[in-house]
PDB file of C-alpha atoms in Angstrom:
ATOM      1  CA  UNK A  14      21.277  21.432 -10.370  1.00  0.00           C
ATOM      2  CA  UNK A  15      22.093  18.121 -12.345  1.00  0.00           C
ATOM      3  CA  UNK A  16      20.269  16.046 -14.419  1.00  0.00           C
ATOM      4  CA  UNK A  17      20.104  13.317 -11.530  1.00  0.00           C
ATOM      5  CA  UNK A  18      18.545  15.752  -9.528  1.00  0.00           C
ATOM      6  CA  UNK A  19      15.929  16.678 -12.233  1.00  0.00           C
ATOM      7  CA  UNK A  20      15.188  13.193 -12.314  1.00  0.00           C
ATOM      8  CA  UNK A  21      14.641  12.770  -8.564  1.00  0.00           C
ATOM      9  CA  UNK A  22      12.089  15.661  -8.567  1.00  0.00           C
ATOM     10  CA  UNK A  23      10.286  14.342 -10.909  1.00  0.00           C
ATOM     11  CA  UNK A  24       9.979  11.219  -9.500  1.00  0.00           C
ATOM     12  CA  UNK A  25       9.135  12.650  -5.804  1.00  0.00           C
ATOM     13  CA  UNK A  26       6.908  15.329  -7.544  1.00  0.00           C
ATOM     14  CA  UNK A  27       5.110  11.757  -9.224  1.00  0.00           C
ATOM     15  CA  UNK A  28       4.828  10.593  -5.058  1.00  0.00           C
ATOM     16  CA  UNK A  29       3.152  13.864  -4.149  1.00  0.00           C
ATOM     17  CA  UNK A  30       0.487  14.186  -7.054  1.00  0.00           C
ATOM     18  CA  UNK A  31      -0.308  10.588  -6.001  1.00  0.00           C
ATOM     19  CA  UNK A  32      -0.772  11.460  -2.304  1.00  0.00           C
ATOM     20  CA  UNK A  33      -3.232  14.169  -3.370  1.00  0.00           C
ATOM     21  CA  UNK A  34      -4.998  11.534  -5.746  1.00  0.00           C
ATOM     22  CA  UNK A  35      -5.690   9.331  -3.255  1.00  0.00           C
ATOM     23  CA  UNK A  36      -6.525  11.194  -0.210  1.00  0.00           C
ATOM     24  CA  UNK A  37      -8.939  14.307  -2.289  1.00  0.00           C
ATOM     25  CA  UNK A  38     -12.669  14.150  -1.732  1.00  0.00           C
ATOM     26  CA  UNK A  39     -11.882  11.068   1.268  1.00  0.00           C
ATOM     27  CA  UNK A  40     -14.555  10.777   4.084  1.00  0.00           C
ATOM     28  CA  UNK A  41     -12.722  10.607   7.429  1.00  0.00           C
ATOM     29  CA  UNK A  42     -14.385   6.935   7.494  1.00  0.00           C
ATOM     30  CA  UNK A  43     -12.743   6.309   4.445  1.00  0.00           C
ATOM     31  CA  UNK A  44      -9.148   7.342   5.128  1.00  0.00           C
ATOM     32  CA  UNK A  45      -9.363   5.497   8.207  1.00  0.00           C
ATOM     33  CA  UNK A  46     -11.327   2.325   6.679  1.00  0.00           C
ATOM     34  CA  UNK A  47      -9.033  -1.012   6.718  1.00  0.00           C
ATOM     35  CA  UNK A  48      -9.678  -3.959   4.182  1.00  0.00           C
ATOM     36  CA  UNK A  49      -9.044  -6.589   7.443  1.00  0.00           C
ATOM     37  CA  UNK A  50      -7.798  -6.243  10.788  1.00  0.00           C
ATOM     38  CA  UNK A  51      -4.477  -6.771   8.955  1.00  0.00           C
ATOM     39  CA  UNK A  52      -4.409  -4.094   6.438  1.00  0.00           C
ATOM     40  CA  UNK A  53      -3.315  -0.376   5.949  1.00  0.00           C
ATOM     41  CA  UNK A  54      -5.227   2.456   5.564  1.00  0.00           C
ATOM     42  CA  UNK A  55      -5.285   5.184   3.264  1.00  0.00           C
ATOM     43  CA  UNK A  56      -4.043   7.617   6.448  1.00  0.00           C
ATOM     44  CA  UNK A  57      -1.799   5.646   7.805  1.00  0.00           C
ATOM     45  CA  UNK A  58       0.198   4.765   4.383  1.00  0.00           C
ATOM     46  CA  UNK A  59       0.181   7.945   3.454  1.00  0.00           C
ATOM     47  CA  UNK A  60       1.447   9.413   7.119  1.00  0.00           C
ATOM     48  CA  UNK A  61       3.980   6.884   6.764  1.00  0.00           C
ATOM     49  CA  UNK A  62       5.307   7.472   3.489  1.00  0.00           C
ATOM     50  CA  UNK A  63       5.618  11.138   4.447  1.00  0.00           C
ATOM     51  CA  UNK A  64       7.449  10.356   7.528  1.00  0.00           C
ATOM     52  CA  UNK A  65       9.519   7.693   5.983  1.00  0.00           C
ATOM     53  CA  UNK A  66      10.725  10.741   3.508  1.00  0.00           C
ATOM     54  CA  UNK A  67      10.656  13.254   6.001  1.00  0.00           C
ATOM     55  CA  UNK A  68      12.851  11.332   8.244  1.00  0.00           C
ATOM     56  CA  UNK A  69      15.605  10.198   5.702  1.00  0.00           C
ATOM     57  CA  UNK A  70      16.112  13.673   3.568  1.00  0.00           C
ATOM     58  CA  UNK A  71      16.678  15.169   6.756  1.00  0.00           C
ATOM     59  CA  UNK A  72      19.117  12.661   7.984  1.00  0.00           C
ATOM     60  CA  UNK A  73      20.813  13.129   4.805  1.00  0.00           C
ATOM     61  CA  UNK A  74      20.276  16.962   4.873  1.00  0.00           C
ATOM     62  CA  UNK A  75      21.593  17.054   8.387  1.00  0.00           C
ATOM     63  CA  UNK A  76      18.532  18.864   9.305  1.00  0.00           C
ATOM     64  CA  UNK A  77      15.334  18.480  11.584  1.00  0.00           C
ATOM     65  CA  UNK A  78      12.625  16.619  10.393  1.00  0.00           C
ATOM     66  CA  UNK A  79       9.624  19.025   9.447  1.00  0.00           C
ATOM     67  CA  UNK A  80       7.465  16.482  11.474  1.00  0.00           C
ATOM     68  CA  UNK A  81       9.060  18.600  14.726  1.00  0.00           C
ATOM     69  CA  UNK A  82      10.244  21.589  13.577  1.00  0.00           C
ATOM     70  CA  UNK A  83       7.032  22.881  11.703  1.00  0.00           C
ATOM     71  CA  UNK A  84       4.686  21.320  14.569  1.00  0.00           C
ATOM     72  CA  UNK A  85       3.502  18.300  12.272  1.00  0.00           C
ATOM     73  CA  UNK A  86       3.850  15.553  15.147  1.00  0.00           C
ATOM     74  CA  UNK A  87       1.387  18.277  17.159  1.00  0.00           C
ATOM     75  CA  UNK A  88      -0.818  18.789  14.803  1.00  0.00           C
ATOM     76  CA  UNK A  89      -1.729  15.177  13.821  1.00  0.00           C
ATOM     77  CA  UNK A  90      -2.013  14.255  17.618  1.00  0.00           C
ATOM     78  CA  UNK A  91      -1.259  10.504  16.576  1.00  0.00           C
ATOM     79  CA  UNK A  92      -0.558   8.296  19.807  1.00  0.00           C
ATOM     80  CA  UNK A  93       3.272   7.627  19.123  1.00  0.00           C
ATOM     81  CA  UNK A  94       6.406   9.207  20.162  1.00  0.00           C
ATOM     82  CA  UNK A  95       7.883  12.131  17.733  1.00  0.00           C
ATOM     83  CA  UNK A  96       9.982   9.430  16.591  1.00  0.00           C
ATOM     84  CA  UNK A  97       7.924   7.508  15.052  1.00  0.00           C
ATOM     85  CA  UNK A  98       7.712   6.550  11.114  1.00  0.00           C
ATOM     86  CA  UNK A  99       5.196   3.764  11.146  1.00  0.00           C
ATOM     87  CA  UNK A 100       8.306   1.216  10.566  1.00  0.00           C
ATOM     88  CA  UNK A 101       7.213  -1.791  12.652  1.00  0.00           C
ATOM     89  CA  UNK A 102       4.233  -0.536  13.282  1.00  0.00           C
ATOM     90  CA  UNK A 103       1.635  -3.184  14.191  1.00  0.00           C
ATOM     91  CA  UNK A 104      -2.436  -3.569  13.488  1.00  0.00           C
ATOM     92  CA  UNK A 105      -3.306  -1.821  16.178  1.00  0.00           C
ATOM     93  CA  UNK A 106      -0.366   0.955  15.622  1.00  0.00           C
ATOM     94  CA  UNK A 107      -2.413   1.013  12.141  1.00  0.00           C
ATOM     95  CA  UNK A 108      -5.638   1.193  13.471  1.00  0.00           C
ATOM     96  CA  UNK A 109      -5.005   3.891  15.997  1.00  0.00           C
ATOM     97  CA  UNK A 110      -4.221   6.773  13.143  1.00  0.00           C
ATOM     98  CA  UNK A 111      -7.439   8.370  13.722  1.00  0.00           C
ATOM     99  CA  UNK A 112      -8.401  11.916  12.933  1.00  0.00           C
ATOM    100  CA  UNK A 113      -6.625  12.923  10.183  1.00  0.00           C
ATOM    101  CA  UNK A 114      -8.488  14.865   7.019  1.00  0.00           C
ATOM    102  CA  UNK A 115      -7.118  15.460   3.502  1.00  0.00           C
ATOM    103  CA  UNK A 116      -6.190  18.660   4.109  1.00  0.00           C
ATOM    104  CA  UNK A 117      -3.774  17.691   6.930  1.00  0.00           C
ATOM    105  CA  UNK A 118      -2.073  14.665   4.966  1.00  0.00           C
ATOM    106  CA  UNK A 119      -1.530  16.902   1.970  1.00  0.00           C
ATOM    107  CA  UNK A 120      -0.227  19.843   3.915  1.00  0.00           C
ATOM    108  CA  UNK A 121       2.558  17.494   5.615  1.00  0.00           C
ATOM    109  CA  UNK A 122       2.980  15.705   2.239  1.00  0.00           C
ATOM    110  CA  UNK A 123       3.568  19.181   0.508  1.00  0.00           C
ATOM    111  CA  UNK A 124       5.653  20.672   2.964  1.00  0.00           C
ATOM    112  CA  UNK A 125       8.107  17.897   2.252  1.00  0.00           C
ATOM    113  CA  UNK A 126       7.690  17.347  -0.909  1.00  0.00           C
ATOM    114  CA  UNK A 127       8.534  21.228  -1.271  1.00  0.00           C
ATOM    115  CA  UNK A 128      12.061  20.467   1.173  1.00  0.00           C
ATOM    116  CA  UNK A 129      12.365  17.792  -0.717  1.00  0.00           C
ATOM    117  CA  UNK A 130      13.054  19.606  -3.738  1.00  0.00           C
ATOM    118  CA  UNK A 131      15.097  22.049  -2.587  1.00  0.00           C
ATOM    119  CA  UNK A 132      18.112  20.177  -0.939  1.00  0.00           C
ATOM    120  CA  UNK A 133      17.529  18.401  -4.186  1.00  0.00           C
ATOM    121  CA  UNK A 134      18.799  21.569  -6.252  1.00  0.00           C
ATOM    122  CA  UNK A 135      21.449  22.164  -4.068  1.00  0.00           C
ATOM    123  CA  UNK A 136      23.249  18.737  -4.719  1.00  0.00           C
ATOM    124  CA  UNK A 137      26.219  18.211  -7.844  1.00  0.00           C
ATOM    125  CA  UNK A 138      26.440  14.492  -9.085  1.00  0.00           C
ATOM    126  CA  UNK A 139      29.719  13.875  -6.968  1.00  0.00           C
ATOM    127  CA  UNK A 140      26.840  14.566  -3.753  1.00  0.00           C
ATOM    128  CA  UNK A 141      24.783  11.052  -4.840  1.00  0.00           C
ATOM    129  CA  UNK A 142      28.249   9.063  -4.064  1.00  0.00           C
ATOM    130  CA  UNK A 143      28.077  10.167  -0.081  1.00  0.00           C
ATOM    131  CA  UNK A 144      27.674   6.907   1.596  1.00  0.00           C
ATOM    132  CA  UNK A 145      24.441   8.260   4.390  1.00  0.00           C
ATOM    133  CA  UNK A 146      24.521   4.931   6.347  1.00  0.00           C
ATOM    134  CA  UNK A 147      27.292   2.241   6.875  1.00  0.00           C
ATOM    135  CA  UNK A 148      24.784  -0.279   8.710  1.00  0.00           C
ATOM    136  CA  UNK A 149      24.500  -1.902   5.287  1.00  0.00           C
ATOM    137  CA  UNK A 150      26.981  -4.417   3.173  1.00  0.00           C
ATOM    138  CA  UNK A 151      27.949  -2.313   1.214  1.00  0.00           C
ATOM    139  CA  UNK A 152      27.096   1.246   2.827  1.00  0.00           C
ATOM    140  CA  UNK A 153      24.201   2.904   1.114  1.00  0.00           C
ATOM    141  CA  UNK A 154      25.154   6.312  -0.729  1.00  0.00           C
ATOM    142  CA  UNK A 155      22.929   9.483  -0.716  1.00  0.00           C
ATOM    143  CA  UNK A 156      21.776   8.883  -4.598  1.00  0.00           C
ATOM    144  CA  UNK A 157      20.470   4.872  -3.349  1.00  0.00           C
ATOM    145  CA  UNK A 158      19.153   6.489  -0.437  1.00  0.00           C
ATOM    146  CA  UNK A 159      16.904   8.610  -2.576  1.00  0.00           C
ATOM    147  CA  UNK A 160      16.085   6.097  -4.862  1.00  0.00           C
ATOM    148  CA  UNK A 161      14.781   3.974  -2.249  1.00  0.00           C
ATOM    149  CA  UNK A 162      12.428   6.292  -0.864  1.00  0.00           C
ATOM    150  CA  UNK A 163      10.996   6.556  -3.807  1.00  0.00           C
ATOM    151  CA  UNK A 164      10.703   3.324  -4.413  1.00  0.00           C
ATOM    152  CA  UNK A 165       9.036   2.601  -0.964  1.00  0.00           C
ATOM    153  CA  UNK A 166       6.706   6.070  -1.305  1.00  0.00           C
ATOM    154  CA  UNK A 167       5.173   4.717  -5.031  1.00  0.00           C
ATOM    155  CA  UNK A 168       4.720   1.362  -3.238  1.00  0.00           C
ATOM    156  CA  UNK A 169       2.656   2.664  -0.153  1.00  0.00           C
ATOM    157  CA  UNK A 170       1.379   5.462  -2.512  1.00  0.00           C
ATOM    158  CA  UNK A 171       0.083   2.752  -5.008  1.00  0.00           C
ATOM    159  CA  UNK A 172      -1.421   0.768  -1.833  1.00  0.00           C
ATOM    160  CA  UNK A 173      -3.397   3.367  -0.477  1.00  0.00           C
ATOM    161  CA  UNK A 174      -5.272   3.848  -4.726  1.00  0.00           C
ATOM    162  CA  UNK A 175      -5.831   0.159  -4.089  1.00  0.00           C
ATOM    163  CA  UNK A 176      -7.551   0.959  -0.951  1.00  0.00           C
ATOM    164  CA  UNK A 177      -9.156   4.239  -2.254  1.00  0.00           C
ATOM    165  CA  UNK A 178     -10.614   2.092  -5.110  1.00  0.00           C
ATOM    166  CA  UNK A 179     -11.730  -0.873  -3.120  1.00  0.00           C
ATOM    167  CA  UNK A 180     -13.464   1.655  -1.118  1.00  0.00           C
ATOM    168  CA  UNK A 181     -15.111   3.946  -3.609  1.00  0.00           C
ATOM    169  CA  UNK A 182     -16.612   0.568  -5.883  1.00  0.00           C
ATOM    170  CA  UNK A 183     -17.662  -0.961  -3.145  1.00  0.00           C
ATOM    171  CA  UNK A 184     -15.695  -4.437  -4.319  1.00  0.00           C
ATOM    172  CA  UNK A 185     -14.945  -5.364  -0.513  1.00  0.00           C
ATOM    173  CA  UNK A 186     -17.208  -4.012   2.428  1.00  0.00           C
ATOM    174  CA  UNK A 187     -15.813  -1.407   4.374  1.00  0.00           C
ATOM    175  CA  UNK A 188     -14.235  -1.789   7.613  1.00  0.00           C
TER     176      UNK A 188
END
């Protein structure tokens, strides 16, 4: 393991003791509860920022996503195909994440998070330099890869205390 790598799994272990933050002690009407007829939910940005990491460590791992090969996409019973991430999703993509309890969110979350940090011990520096997708000017590499899911899981992550605390003081009326 390197010292990059201890610093990525400290900064996805960060993501996933946020997740469980935010979602513990949720009422199902709360997870699912929407600021406007715009706005996120606690569920869905936290299903999506699971996916979102699920979906590009194992495109970098050149594995299957956990979201099919541990029975994830079955056991959340959400209304889109297995491919889905939540990128593009619309308002009423949003609103139609229904069902979901802490429990399951934080199961998914962890079972990444622990994938996660294992093809994260298996990597030497020279591994961050792999370029992982050429659709981009310049082609992203596996270590800006990483650093962008993070970035985008602390955003969403951060969103969904927003919502949690909106919520739980009672400064906008639920949805």
């Amino acid at each position: 393991m390197t010292a990059a790598s201890d610093l990525l799994i400290d900064a996805f272990g960060r993501v996933r003791e946020t997740v469980h933050e935010v979602v513990t002690g949720l009422r199902p009407d709360e997870l699912t509860a929407r600021l406007d007829d715009r706005a996120n939910s606690v569920s869905w940005l936290v299903w999506h920022l699971t996916r979102i990491q699920d979906d590009h460590l194992a495109d970098a791992a050149g594995a299957e996503q956990l979201w099919t090969s541990q029975g994830w996409f079955e056991r959340f019973s959400l209304p889109f195909s297995s491919a889905a991430t939540g990128y593009g999703h619309s308002p009423k993509d949003v609103a139609a994440v229904q069902g979901l309890t802490p429990e399951l969110l934080t199961g998914y979350q962890d079972a990444v998070h622990d994938t996660t940090v294992q093809y994260l011990t298996g990597l030497a520096d020279s591994d961050f330099d792999r370029v992982v997708d050429e659709a981009w000017t310049p082609p992203v590499t596996l270590g800006v890869r990483l650093v962008s899911v993070i970035a985008d899981a602390l955003q969403h992550a951060g969103q969904a205390a927003f919502v949690r605390g909106v919520l739980r003081h009672g400064a906008l009326p639920h949805k």
